[in-house]
Each structure stands twice: as C-alpha cells, then as structure tokens.
XYZ file of C-alpha atoms in Angstrom:
649
model
C 21.246 -10.513 0.222
C 20.284 -9.995 3.879
C 22.249 -7.473 5.857
C 23.857 -8.565 9.103
C 22.001 -5.957 11.159
C 18.397 -6.956 11.740
C 15.883 -4.097 11.654
C 14.060 -3.307 14.882
C 10.273 -3.613 14.869
C 8.245 -0.439 15.380
C 5.334 -2.400 16.825
C 4.658 -5.817 18.269
C 1.249 -7.296 19.082
C 0.423 -7.285 22.788
C -0.733 -10.344 24.670
C -4.432 -9.476 24.235
C -4.111 -9.307 20.444
C -2.008 -12.462 20.281
C -4.636 -14.356 22.267
C -7.887 -12.718 21.144
C -7.400 -11.628 17.551
C -9.782 -12.958 14.913
C -6.845 -14.745 13.273
C -5.946 -16.567 16.514
C -9.603 -17.597 16.944
C -9.603 -18.969 13.390
C -6.381 -20.919 14.080
C -7.954 -22.319 17.261
C -11.038 -23.314 15.256
C -8.861 -25.120 12.702
C -7.280 -27.108 15.525
C -10.575 -28.049 17.167
C -12.627 -28.693 13.997
C -9.974 -29.900 11.566
C -7.165 -31.159 13.788
C -4.767 -28.689 12.133
C -2.103 -27.096 14.328
C 0.138 -24.299 13.044
C 3.083 -23.013 15.059
C 3.410 -19.751 13.143
C 1.613 -17.514 10.696
C 3.938 -18.635 7.918
C 3.030 -22.290 8.532
C -0.643 -21.304 8.262
C 0.049 -19.345 5.068
C 1.967 -22.256 3.560
C -1.013 -24.575 4.156
C -3.459 -21.985 2.762
C -1.638 -21.775 -0.578
C -0.822 -25.481 -0.815
C -4.145 -27.069 0.115
C -6.418 -24.576 -1.630
C -9.635 -26.575 -1.380
C -9.333 -27.234 2.354
C -8.366 -23.635 3.078
C -11.177 -21.912 1.185
C -13.721 -24.453 2.399
C -12.612 -23.786 5.977
C -13.328 -20.066 5.468
C -16.767 -20.874 4.036
C -17.603 -22.846 7.164
C -15.856 -20.528 9.646
C -17.636 -17.416 8.360
C -20.895 -19.353 8.010
C -21.412 -18.275 4.403
C -25.102 -18.634 3.580
C -25.883 -20.437 0.338
C -29.357 -21.072 -1.069
C -27.986 -24.293 -2.627
C -25.317 -26.706 -1.455
C -22.046 -26.417 -3.351
C -20.778 -29.449 -5.272
C -17.058 -28.718 -5.584
C -14.925 -26.153 -3.790
C -12.528 -25.816 -6.714
C -12.830 -26.777 -10.371
C -9.699 -25.993 -12.354
C -9.568 -25.394 -16.110
C -7.337 -27.570 -18.268
C -4.699 -24.855 -18.459
C -3.899 -21.746 -16.444
C -6.131 -19.815 -14.045
C -8.755 -18.175 -16.249
C -11.969 -20.153 -15.996
C -11.332 -21.485 -12.484
C -14.666 -22.246 -10.780
C -15.280 -21.958 -7.038
C -18.067 -23.461 -4.893
C -19.950 -24.711 -7.922
C -23.772 -24.647 -7.796
C -23.805 -22.466 -4.633
C -26.148 -19.441 -4.582
C -25.171 -16.409 -2.488
C -25.907 -12.695 -2.155
C -23.421 -10.080 -0.860
C -26.094 -7.636 0.368
C -27.900 -10.416 2.218
C -24.727 -11.113 4.215
C -24.389 -7.396 4.997
C -27.866 -7.282 6.528
C -27.168 -10.322 8.716
C -25.419 -7.734 10.919
C -28.306 -5.305 11.324
C -28.772 -4.180 14.908
C -30.270 -1.363 16.962
C -27.123 -1.177 19.087
C -25.028 0.876 16.659
C -25.334 2.802 13.388
C -24.707 1.183 10.010
C -23.027 4.274 8.547
C -21.474 7.475 9.897
C -21.087 10.256 7.336
C -19.398 13.632 7.163
C -18.555 15.925 4.261
C -17.128 19.379 3.685
C -20.671 20.717 3.892
C -22.361 18.486 6.468
C -21.657 17.646 10.088
C -21.246 14.129 11.416
C -24.454 12.156 10.783
C -25.438 8.655 11.874
C -27.548 6.350 9.702
C -29.241 3.473 11.504
C -29.471 -0.060 10.203
C -33.238 0.365 10.126
C -32.962 3.429 7.855
C -30.415 1.693 5.639
C -32.635 -1.355 5.271
C -35.734 0.753 4.521
C -33.941 2.766 1.832
C -32.306 -0.282 0.223
C -35.704 -2.026 0.140
C -37.289 0.983 -1.587
C -34.559 1.317 -4.221
C -34.500 -2.457 -4.848
C -38.289 -2.457 -5.312
C -38.031 0.447 -7.758
C -35.268 -1.296 -9.740
C -37.443 -4.390 -10.113
C -40.418 -2.237 -11.054
C -38.345 -0.644 -13.816
C -37.469 -4.053 -15.248
C -33.945 -4.475 -13.864
C -33.120 -8.178 -13.809
C -30.136 -10.257 -12.635
C -27.142 -9.505 -14.847
C -28.350 -6.036 -15.934
C -25.863 -3.252 -15.264
C -26.528 -0.315 -12.949
C -24.045 2.562 -13.185
C -23.451 5.511 -10.873
C -21.706 8.882 -10.954
C -21.754 9.684 -7.260
C -19.562 11.231 -4.571
C -18.693 9.178 -1.501
C -22.118 9.691 0.097
C -24.467 7.231 1.868
C -26.805 7.125 -1.149
C -24.020 5.392 -3.104
C -23.932 2.582 -0.534
C -27.747 2.316 -0.631
C -27.758 2.163 -4.447
C -25.071 -0.547 -4.497
C -26.792 -2.742 -1.888
C -30.116 -2.427 -3.741
C -28.414 -3.267 -7.042
C -26.800 -6.373 -5.571
C -29.992 -7.397 -3.775
C -31.824 -7.733 -7.119
C -28.857 -9.425 -8.801
C -27.817 -6.551 -11.060
C -24.173 -5.586 -11.669
C -22.826 -2.377 -10.102
C -20.316 0.035 -11.639
C -19.434 3.497 -10.346
C -17.298 6.491 -11.257
C -16.359 9.465 -9.140
C -18.007 12.707 -10.391
C -14.601 14.364 -10.786
C -13.859 12.029 -13.710
C -14.099 13.806 -17.060
C -16.983 13.256 -19.455
C -14.953 11.182 -21.897
C -13.423 9.088 -19.101
C -16.881 8.153 -17.798
C -18.301 7.549 -21.286
C -15.301 5.318 -22.109
C -16.175 3.180 -19.097
C -19.950 3.021 -19.138
C -20.371 2.708 -22.916
C -18.592 -0.664 -22.696
C -21.007 -2.166 -20.181
C -24.336 -0.704 -21.439
C -26.047 0.120 -18.144
C -29.836 0.019 -17.888
C -30.053 2.502 -14.995
C -27.839 5.461 -14.115
C -27.648 7.047 -10.646
C -26.196 10.573 -10.707
C -25.654 13.381 -8.212
C -26.427 16.956 -9.192
C -22.942 17.947 -8.045
C -20.242 17.631 -5.416
C -18.077 19.670 -3.055
C -14.292 19.635 -3.099
C -11.679 21.893 -1.546
C -14.269 24.482 -0.595
C -15.759 24.709 -4.079
C -19.101 23.510 -5.436
C -19.271 21.689 -8.767
C -22.640 21.418 -10.520
C -22.617 18.400 -12.875
C -26.343 18.245 -13.654
C -25.997 19.304 -17.330
C -23.150 16.828 -17.826
C -25.142 14.033 -16.119
C -28.163 14.675 -18.334
C -26.013 14.764 -21.458
C -24.306 11.507 -20.516
C -27.576 9.710 -19.755
C -28.936 10.705 -23.183
C -25.694 9.659 -24.917
C -25.869 6.095 -23.530
C -28.608 4.356 -25.565
C -28.874 1.489 -23.075
C -29.940 3.770 -20.180
C -33.709 3.562 -19.636
C -33.855 5.491 -16.347
C -31.641 8.134 -14.772
C -32.032 8.839 -11.060
C -30.980 12.243 -9.716
C -29.702 12.581 -6.152
C -29.768 16.160 -4.867
C -26.412 16.590 -3.196
C -25.758 20.321 -3.686
C -29.233 21.740 -4.386
C -32.398 20.345 -2.814
C -34.564 22.178 -5.391
C -32.858 20.637 -8.424
C -35.522 18.692 -10.411
C -34.530 18.418 -14.078
C -37.103 17.014 -16.460
C -36.953 13.395 -17.604
C -34.908 12.365 -14.562
C -36.316 10.333 -11.665
C -36.020 11.845 -8.189
C -34.193 9.808 -5.542
C -36.568 11.170 -2.905
C -39.579 9.946 -4.861
C -38.095 6.442 -4.961
C -37.580 6.404 -1.180
C -41.289 7.084 -0.675
C -42.356 4.032 -2.682
C -44.168 1.313 -0.784
C -42.150 -1.869 -0.361
C -42.336 -5.107 1.595
C -38.727 -5.514 2.691
C -35.756 -6.779 0.723
C -36.091 -9.909 -1.393
C -32.476 -10.979 -1.913
C -31.836 -12.668 -5.261
C -29.808 -15.909 -4.871
C -26.877 -15.626 -7.305
C -24.385 -18.197 -8.502
C -20.959 -17.835 -6.869
C -19.470 -16.578 -10.149
C -22.308 -14.147 -10.943
C -20.850 -10.655 -11.549
C -21.067 -8.273 -8.568
C -19.397 -5.157 -9.979
C -17.261 -3.899 -12.825
C -14.104 -1.961 -11.938
C -11.745 -0.359 -14.420
C -8.044 -0.327 -15.118
C -6.537 3.150 -14.971
C -6.931 3.656 -18.700
C -3.611 5.400 -19.131
C -3.392 4.232 -22.739
C -6.402 2.737 -24.516
C -9.932 2.551 -23.151
C -9.947 1.264 -19.580
C -10.408 -2.471 -19.251
C -13.722 -3.406 -17.596
C -12.616 -5.828 -14.875
C -15.540 -7.962 -13.717
C -15.623 -9.593 -10.275
C -17.860 -12.291 -8.822
C -20.358 -12.047 -5.974
C -18.985 -15.122 -4.212
C -15.330 -14.270 -4.791
C -15.629 -10.801 -3.245
C -17.882 -12.102 -0.461
C -15.416 -14.702 0.818
C -12.317 -12.579 0.095
C -13.621 -9.540 1.994
C -14.519 -11.706 4.981
C -10.976 -13.072 4.975
C -9.110 -9.811 4.348
C -11.023 -7.603 6.783
C -11.758 -10.057 9.594
C -8.522 -12.090 9.670
C -5.944 -9.608 8.334
C -7.303 -6.328 9.722
C -9.046 -7.739 12.796
C -12.323 -5.921 12.114
C -14.936 -6.881 14.703
C -18.624 -6.154 15.340
C -18.972 -2.661 16.765
C -15.715 -1.365 15.236
C -15.786 1.789 13.110
C -14.074 1.383 9.759
C -12.913 4.280 7.579
C -10.962 4.420 4.343
C -10.589 7.732 2.546
C -11.644 7.010 -1.031
C -13.808 8.031 -3.936
C -16.429 5.800 -5.562
C -14.049 5.393 -8.516
C -11.335 3.582 -6.516
C -11.560 -0.093 -5.571
C -10.945 0.825 -1.932
C -14.534 2.127 -1.840
C -15.775 -1.364 -2.745
C -13.296 -2.952 -0.348
C -14.412 -0.725 2.546
C -17.999 -1.898 1.993
C -16.738 -5.253 3.237
C -16.546 -3.806 6.757
C -20.362 -4.063 6.817
C -19.960 -7.834 6.379
C -17.991 -7.832 9.648
C -20.637 -6.051 11.720
C -18.632 -2.827 11.742
C -19.969 0.687 11.208
C -18.773 2.134 7.883
C -17.470 5.709 8.192
C -17.644 7.833 5.022
C -16.080 11.204 4.285
C -16.754 13.213 1.140
C -14.468 16.079 0.190
C -10.810 17.044 0.040
C -8.665 15.311 2.684
C -6.819 18.507 3.646
C -9.664 21.052 3.543
C -9.933 23.315 5.425
C -6.708 22.040 7.034
C -4.364 19.064 7.129
C -6.030 18.072 10.405
C -9.466 17.385 8.843
C -9.388 13.594 8.597
C -7.514 13.204 11.877
C -10.220 15.294 13.565
C -12.811 13.026 11.951
C -10.999 10.011 13.428
C -11.322 11.569 16.857
C -14.951 12.722 16.569
C -16.254 9.548 14.902
C -14.254 7.302 17.279
C -12.752 5.482 14.296
C -11.213 2.078 15.072
C -9.628 1.438 11.656
C -8.353 4.492 9.728
C -7.168 4.053 6.131
C -5.991 6.178 3.234
C -3.549 6.242 0.337
C 0.146 6.359 1.210
C 0.333 9.826 -0.367
C -1.983 11.172 2.357
C 0.301 10.033 5.177
C 3.378 11.371 3.386
C 1.593 14.729 2.909
C 0.585 14.785 6.598
C 4.190 14.082 7.554
C 5.538 16.835 5.297
C 2.895 19.308 6.520
C 4.010 18.700 10.102
C 0.536 17.641 11.196
C 0.291 17.630 14.988
C -1.891 14.928 16.499
C -2.651 14.353 20.155
C -2.819 10.597 20.394
C -4.905 10.803 23.574
C -7.724 12.000 21.308
C -7.394 8.860 19.183
C -8.076 6.418 21.998
C -10.433 4.319 19.805
C -7.876 3.985 16.989
C -6.435 0.461 16.713
C -5.133 0.290 13.127
C -3.898 2.645 10.436
C -4.096 1.292 6.892
C -2.090 2.502 3.908
C -2.192 1.518 0.235
C -1.966 2.912 -3.304
C 1.828 3.198 -3.401
C 4.758 2.096 -1.200
C 4.834 3.758 2.225
C 8.452 4.771 2.923
C 10.138 3.787 6.212
C 10.233 7.377 7.482
C 6.433 7.593 7.130
C 6.150 4.457 9.274
C 8.362 6.113 11.875
C 6.399 9.383 11.685
C 3.150 7.544 12.403
C 4.606 5.886 15.497
C 6.257 9.091 16.711
C 3.619 11.695 15.904
C 0.280 9.881 15.533
C 0.046 7.002 18.013
C 2.859 4.882 19.413
C 0.793 1.737 20.013
C -1.224 1.710 16.767
C -0.967 -1.287 14.430
C 0.167 0.035 11.024
C -1.127 -2.111 8.157
C 0.384 -1.477 4.755
C -1.611 -3.194 1.988
C -0.937 -3.837 -1.652
C -3.308 -5.424 -4.104
C -5.447 -3.759 -6.678
C -8.485 -3.287 -8.817
C -7.586 -6.675 -10.304
C -8.780 -8.579 -7.200
C -10.640 -5.810 -5.300
C -8.530 -6.735 -2.292
C -4.922 -7.085 -1.214
C -2.314 -9.725 -1.976
C -0.025 -8.657 0.867
C -1.075 -6.908 4.043
C -1.487 -7.046 7.800
C -1.162 -9.821 10.356
C -2.216 -9.288 13.995
C 0.323 -11.797 15.345
C 3.423 -10.458 13.555
C 5.585 -7.363 14.227
C 5.706 -4.250 12.022
C 9.084 -3.298 10.545
C 9.736 0.084 8.899
C 9.057 0.022 5.152
C 7.879 -3.600 5.187
C 4.474 -5.170 4.618
C 3.879 -7.775 7.313
C 2.901 -10.791 5.278
C 1.619 -12.485 2.170
C -2.087 -12.856 2.789
C -3.761 -16.210 3.308
C -4.675 -17.954 0.080
C -2.362 -15.681 -1.965
C 0.588 -17.623 -3.337
C 2.853 -14.626 -3.916
C 6.444 -15.041 -5.057
C 9.208 -12.752 -6.261
C 10.325 -14.229 -9.593
C 13.544 -13.867 -11.506
C 13.318 -13.240 -15.258
C 13.654 -16.963 -15.895
C 10.773 -17.773 -13.535
C 12.627 -18.858 -10.388
C 11.366 -17.793 -6.919
C 13.717 -15.473 -5.048
C 14.164 -14.812 -1.329
C 15.674 -11.523 -0.159
C 16.219 -10.437 -3.758
C 14.278 -8.106 -6.019
C 11.914 -9.872 -8.391
C 8.668 -9.677 -10.337
C 5.599 -10.108 -8.145
C 3.687 -13.151 -9.332
C 0.698 -15.145 -8.106
C 1.065 -18.836 -8.848
C -2.301 -20.178 -7.626
C -5.834 -18.947 -8.392
C -7.895 -16.908 -5.907
C -11.712 -16.630 -5.808
C -11.609 -12.830 -6.185
C -9.596 -12.838 -9.403
C -11.682 -11.422 -12.278
C -14.214 -13.813 -13.754
C -13.597 -12.007 -17.063
C -13.113 -8.597 -18.630
C -16.384 -7.272 -20.034
C -16.638 -7.761 -23.817
C -13.249 -9.470 -23.922
C -13.611 -12.129 -26.582
C -11.451 -15.202 -25.996
C -10.035 -13.508 -22.851
C -7.528 -11.696 -25.045
C -7.234 -8.613 -22.782
C -7.296 -10.775 -19.649
C -4.409 -12.912 -20.878
C -2.480 -9.880 -22.118
C -2.837 -8.099 -18.779
C -1.357 -10.801 -16.533
C -0.154 -13.927 -18.303
C 2.224 -12.861 -21.086
C 5.524 -12.889 -19.205
C 5.193 -16.279 -17.469
C 2.857 -18.897 -18.987
C -0.119 -19.591 -16.680
C 1.433 -17.464 -13.912
C -0.142 -14.120 -12.963
C 2.453 -11.336 -13.259
C 1.111 -8.359 -11.361
C 3.553 -5.668 -12.486
C 5.063 -4.840 -9.083
C 8.717 -5.134 -8.190
C 9.020 -6.802 -4.776
C 11.319 -8.501 -2.324
C 10.187 -11.314 -0.032
C 12.498 -11.108 2.975
C 13.897 -14.096 4.793
C 11.365 -13.252 7.541
C 8.550 -13.586 4.945
C 7.649 -9.912 5.075
C 7.356 -8.064 1.756
C 8.884 -4.843 0.435
C 7.401 -3.231 -2.683
C 9.698 -1.076 -4.781
C 7.214 0.301 -7.310
C 5.761 -0.817 -10.608
C 7.997 -3.192 -12.509
C 6.925 -1.759 -15.845
C 8.473 1.514 -14.693
C 11.474 -0.132 -13.068
C 14.838 1.558 -13.504
C 17.624 -0.605 -14.872
C 21.228 0.359 -14.374
C 23.908 -2.018 -15.565
C 21.576 -4.988 -15.230
C 20.659 -4.045 -11.649
C 16.973 -3.212 -11.285
C 15.938 -0.341 -9.079
C 12.421 0.379 -7.834
C 11.283 3.975 -8.259
C 10.083 4.089 -4.635
C 13.723 4.132 -3.494
C 14.474 7.149 -5.676
C 11.430 9.045 -4.388
C 12.165 8.264 -0.779
C 15.646 9.761 -0.978
C 14.916 12.707 -3.270
C 11.733 13.805 -1.519
C 13.496 13.819 1.850
C 15.353 16.913 0.612
C 13.478 19.974 1.954
C 13.653 21.883 -1.353
C 12.049 18.985 -3.296
C 8.253 18.702 -3.149
C 7.741 15.868 -5.625
C 9.612 13.811 -8.201
C 9.310 11.347 -11.067
C 12.020 8.956 -12.252
C 11.973 7.369 -15.710
C 14.325 4.867 -17.327
C 14.823 5.425 -21.052
C 16.282 2.498 -22.996
C 18.718 2.983 -25.872
C 19.071 0.709 -28.869
C 22.400 -0.705 -27.664
C 20.878 -2.301 -24.575
C 21.910 0.573 -22.356
C 19.749 3.351 -20.985
C 19.549 6.504 -18.911
C 17.685 7.511 -15.778
C 15.929 10.864 -16.027
C 14.706 12.547 -12.861
C 12.072 15.283 -12.869
C 11.623 17.352 -9.706
C 9.040 19.824 -8.418
C 10.697 22.299 -6.077
C 9.365 24.315 -3.176
C 8.016 27.772 -3.947
C 10.570 30.218 -5.416
C 13.294 27.542 -5.565
C 15.304 26.984 -8.735
C 17.211 23.903 -9.800
C 20.818 25.036 -9.513
C 23.917 22.981 -10.206
C 24.473 22.871 -6.449
C 21.011 21.386 -5.822
C 21.487 18.871 -8.636
C 24.740 17.762 -7.041
C 23.089 17.564 -3.635
C 20.350 15.309 -5.043
C 22.974 13.049 -6.618
C 25.007 12.943 -3.394
C 21.940 11.975 -1.351
C 21.033 9.162 -3.769
C 24.625 7.906 -3.856
C 24.883 7.976 -0.063
C 21.422 6.596 0.733
C 21.422 3.894 -1.936
C 24.159 3.476 -4.525
C 25.887 5.113 -7.498
C 23.456 3.171 -9.697
C 20.589 5.238 -8.271
C 22.114 8.516 -9.446
C 20.184 9.898 -12.452
C 21.877 10.897 -15.676
C 19.747 14.019 -16.006
C 17.723 16.106 -13.538
C 15.124 18.584 -14.749
C 12.775 20.949 -12.952
C 9.049 20.779 -13.786
C 6.068 22.596 -12.323
C 4.069 19.440 -11.583
C 4.264 15.632 -11.751
C 1.509 13.818 -13.740
C -0.892 11.803 -11.553
C -3.893 9.597 -12.210
C -7.200 10.594 -10.622
C -6.524 7.933 -7.990
C -3.250 9.596 -7.017
C -0.643 7.393 -8.698
C 2.407 8.790 -10.462
C 2.155 8.113 -14.180
C 5.584 6.602 -14.633
C 4.991 4.195 -17.523
C 3.019 6.648 -19.740
C 5.664 9.352 -19.210
C 8.334 6.848 -20.156
C 6.534 6.055 -23.429
C 6.061 9.747 -24.223
C 9.731 10.500 -23.538
C 10.705 7.564 -25.771
C 8.937 9.383 -28.619
C 5.520 7.734 -28.724
C 2.447 9.752 -29.662
C 1.044 11.200 -26.385
C -2.515 10.640 -27.630
C -1.773 6.908 -27.794
C -0.017 6.846 -24.437
C -2.533 8.566 -22.237
C -6.172 9.507 -21.794
C -6.236 13.023 -20.363
C -9.499 12.409 -18.562
C -7.901 9.759 -16.377
C -5.522 12.434 -15.068
C -5.796 14.528 -11.955
C -3.631 17.277 -13.456
C -3.432 17.081 -17.287
C -1.708 20.475 -17.480
C 1.390 18.808 -15.980
C 2.006 17.056 -19.325
C 3.291 20.223 -20.995
C 6.744 19.745 -19.503
C 6.984 16.182 -20.886
C 5.428 16.405 -24.354
C-alpha cells in the first residue's frame, strides 16, 4: 500500500516545456480539431487506450503520415485475442520515405565518432546519394519487396545507409552486432534466409582491433540463400577478398535518386530476435506502418524530439535501441552514432561526446549510468548546455542513480527511464514532458499502451506488485514470428498466463499517481512466503555496499511449495567473502527492505553471467541451479562472458 510520506520530485517541467512541448501542442490540436479537452496526462492516456481507433487515427493525421493509398479501416480486430489485428488497412507507406521528408542543408543527418575516428558530420545530401546508390544496386541484384537483407555491422553510418536502402526497395532488414559469435549469428540468419549480406571486415572495441573477414566469408558461404555479400572496409581500406562485392564500388554506381516502394502497413520492416538464452532465438517480425507511427509517437510526444535536436543512444546494431534511435530521423533530428566501448579510454568518453557533439538527447542502458556513478565520473554540467534529456533503459534504474544524475551530471535535465523491448521495438512506459520525475519511478504509461499490473487471478492492481500486462493491441506489436506455424511461438511467448492478454514478463507496480516502478523480470522473481520480491531491490541494496561489485539473486523452488533465495556476489579486487561481510549484506537487506529479502545462502563468484546486450541472466541461471542441462538452458554465443558459467554449472 502507499506510504504516508510522499516522495519529492527530482525534476519538474518548467513553464516553457509545459506550454511548448510537442505533447502540449498535440493536446491543443486535439482540442481545436477534435473538440477533445484533457485536464491531465492521465485523462489523455485513458482516452488513448479506451478509444483506440480515434487515438491512432489522430496520430496519423497529426504527424501527416503519407500513404500512397487511402486507408479503409483504422482497426480491424480478429475474432479472438490480439494476434492478427490489422491497422490502417489498404494504406501504403514507406519508413525511409518519411525519413527523407526531413532532408535539409541546415544541419547534418548523422554525426559519427568511434574509438578510431574523430567526430564526423554526414550531410543529408550525402546520405541521400549513398542510400540511392545502394537501393539501385539492391534492385539490380534482384532484391524485391519481402526479400531479406541481413547485416553484420558495427554501429557505423554505413549500417544506417544499408537499412534505409533496404526499406526503400521494400526488403526486410535484420542485423547482428559483429561481436556476436558465429553460431549465434547463424542461428538467427539461417531462419530468415537472407538474399544479401552486408558485412564489415572488422571492428574496434576497448582499444583492440578484431578482424572478422574470414568469419564473414565463411558465414556467407554457409547460408545457401545469400546471393551477394557486400564488404565494408571498417578496419583495413585495402581489404578486398575475392567473391565479395565492395561497398565503395556500389557507391560509385549511377543512380537516379530514390524510388520508394509503397508497402502495405503490415509489410515487414525488420526482424529482431529474442535473447536466445535457451533454444534458437525467436525471429520477431515488425511492420513498416506499426514502427512508423509508434516511433513518431514515442520520440516526438514522449521524448520531445524536435527538428534540429541531436539524438544519441549508445547501442549496437544487435539491440532494438539501434532501430528505435533511427526514429529520431523521422523527427527531423540529427542522429549521433558512437562505435566502440563506452568507457574507453576512460569513463568520461561518452560524456565528452555529449559535450563535443552538442547532444540534446543522451541515452544508454541503465548499467552505463550505474557504472558511471560507481566510477565517480566527474561532469561539468556547464559543458552540457545543449543536453535536455537523459534516457535510460535495459534494466531498472535505481533511485540513487536518479539522484546521482541530478547531483553530478545536470540538475535541470529531464531524466526519462524507458521500458519496453524487442517485442514492440519501442517502450510501453516512459517519459512525459508535463509530469515530474520521482526517484526510481518511470513517469507514465505511454499513450496507446494499456498497461496494468495484474494479480495471479487477472485483477488489475494499484500500488501493489503485479505482472505487467498489455490488455489492448498496439500497431508495433509483432505481425508474426518468422516461420512460426499457427503462431505457436507467438502465443507461447505472451499469451499463456492470461488468455488473450499479453503478459510481458516484468514485475511492476502502478502507483496511485500513475507512475510505474519496475522490479525486474517476473520469471526470475523471488518468492518468500508468498510475498514476491523483484530482483532489482536486492541488487540496489547489495551493490550499494562498497566491497560488492556485482550480484545475482535466484529463487530456487522446492517440491513442498517452499524455496530458497541464493545470492551470488562479485567482490572488489582482493576482497574475500567472510562471515562478517555475509552478515553485513544480510543486515543491509533487512534494514533497507525486509527480512524476506535476506538470502538463505551467499556465495562469492568471479563474474555474473550477462547477455551480449548487458542483461543479467537470472532465469537461465535459475534453471541450471535447479538441475537442468546447461546446454538446454543457454546458448553460449548469446553471452557476453561465457566463462562466468563455471561457478554455476
């Protein structure tokens, strides 16, 4: 239940934001054009998830979505459930075409920096010329709408060019970061049978150079569907392996501008992948129209991205945040890319980039901000005068990280914590420019996202922990999983627990102020005496102890309905887990939270298992510790640090 003491906000929107934000302009438009007046954000949200057709149609009109055919119906529901929902039937759109509506000579399209290259600007004219050349080459090589184009590329401008060209001709994009293992990439791309493969000859990370040319050649030959492999020289300009097409040669091809292919709203735009911690990763397929309208909504209304802003999110091409950040180009913003390790050569690297590139919107995974806080990063906020928002996602951002940002980064910045996923290539809960920011809380449920916290028997809860569910369809939900006959994997991923209700697998609380707190993955939730505990609470308390660098908590059920909480800790250099330290950890958890949070066992390990995208592998470790075969629980090539498993197997 609610406590009597109300938390104090760390930030409140100023008058200018309240009056001039994109969200306020949209609300004013609704009043003038539709006669709809909303006193508060929550009233607006309630309308957006109740009157779905009017809401999504209003966005179509407000953002002036260009269709090559008039739509017949905004929403066409299936007989049962959400799978098969149709949006804006008969409309024909193109994501890349909407990106190039913003071309201008007044500002660059992309700003790029890497470990090896200084800050570089890429004009809209250059971007358009290169996209036109690659699109012309794709057509010349027989790539047609619906064909798949795959990429193994670092976060470099050529990846953006290749995606825009792919979408322009109506093909389906899918990318992996080059630090994925060979098997991990083959497991993904073999499912979707790409016709063309874009590869880099290598990448830079943490001061080291990695040549992947032999691996790229081997992979291209092992995928029978691949007819052409294009090599981008990223580490060696002289690299010209036989039987591979040169990126530079493509750019010199004659072309006559970009001919954007009109695509049905539900035509696939890209294929993203589940983490693949157990079986082969699921190939989650999104629609052109769904991502187009969702990214307009999420970035313009919820993050207040405007023409001329500079938008940055630290990501690899294998994380959905790369695709999401592309949406900033729809808003008329300049997309800022960085390729390399976030803390090389120092913890200041990305913060220095924010200063030099005059970044307006700076985003990264929550782990990055926690690491910056622990490293004692010193930032002079005067140097970040352009910075308006800081975005965080990937895992829950603890309250002390919120406070660190306001104390040590910038006191008047708007901190936007997001949570969503690969499943919708966007966020379900996120920022709101007309609401305050409270420590540890996400500001709001996003427009059009009917999010509830459900009890086990399917009742919505307020100010109590519950399963995060989505009870109404959204346009950016997957159209299908690739090669998923009868939607078996789709249904199994989201709809098993509550019939026709999307269960996302997060453990959340919707406060009585309609903000949201995420406590971690519900499939890794700790259960003590019937009281459910999110792992994020454990980590927040334990990792505040100076001697503890990292931790992992796992709940192990017993046959009698009871269970134990096991805590694994990584300690600072030369520290050993003594009985005194164990007791201190237990005392902190008891004091900060409750006796129920105190683990039954505490063990020291050298490292905590993480996915490549930086998420703690709670559920797979739980299955391994319950005695399941590790080979069936985890794919090593989806791991950032597979050697960490030794302590658990």
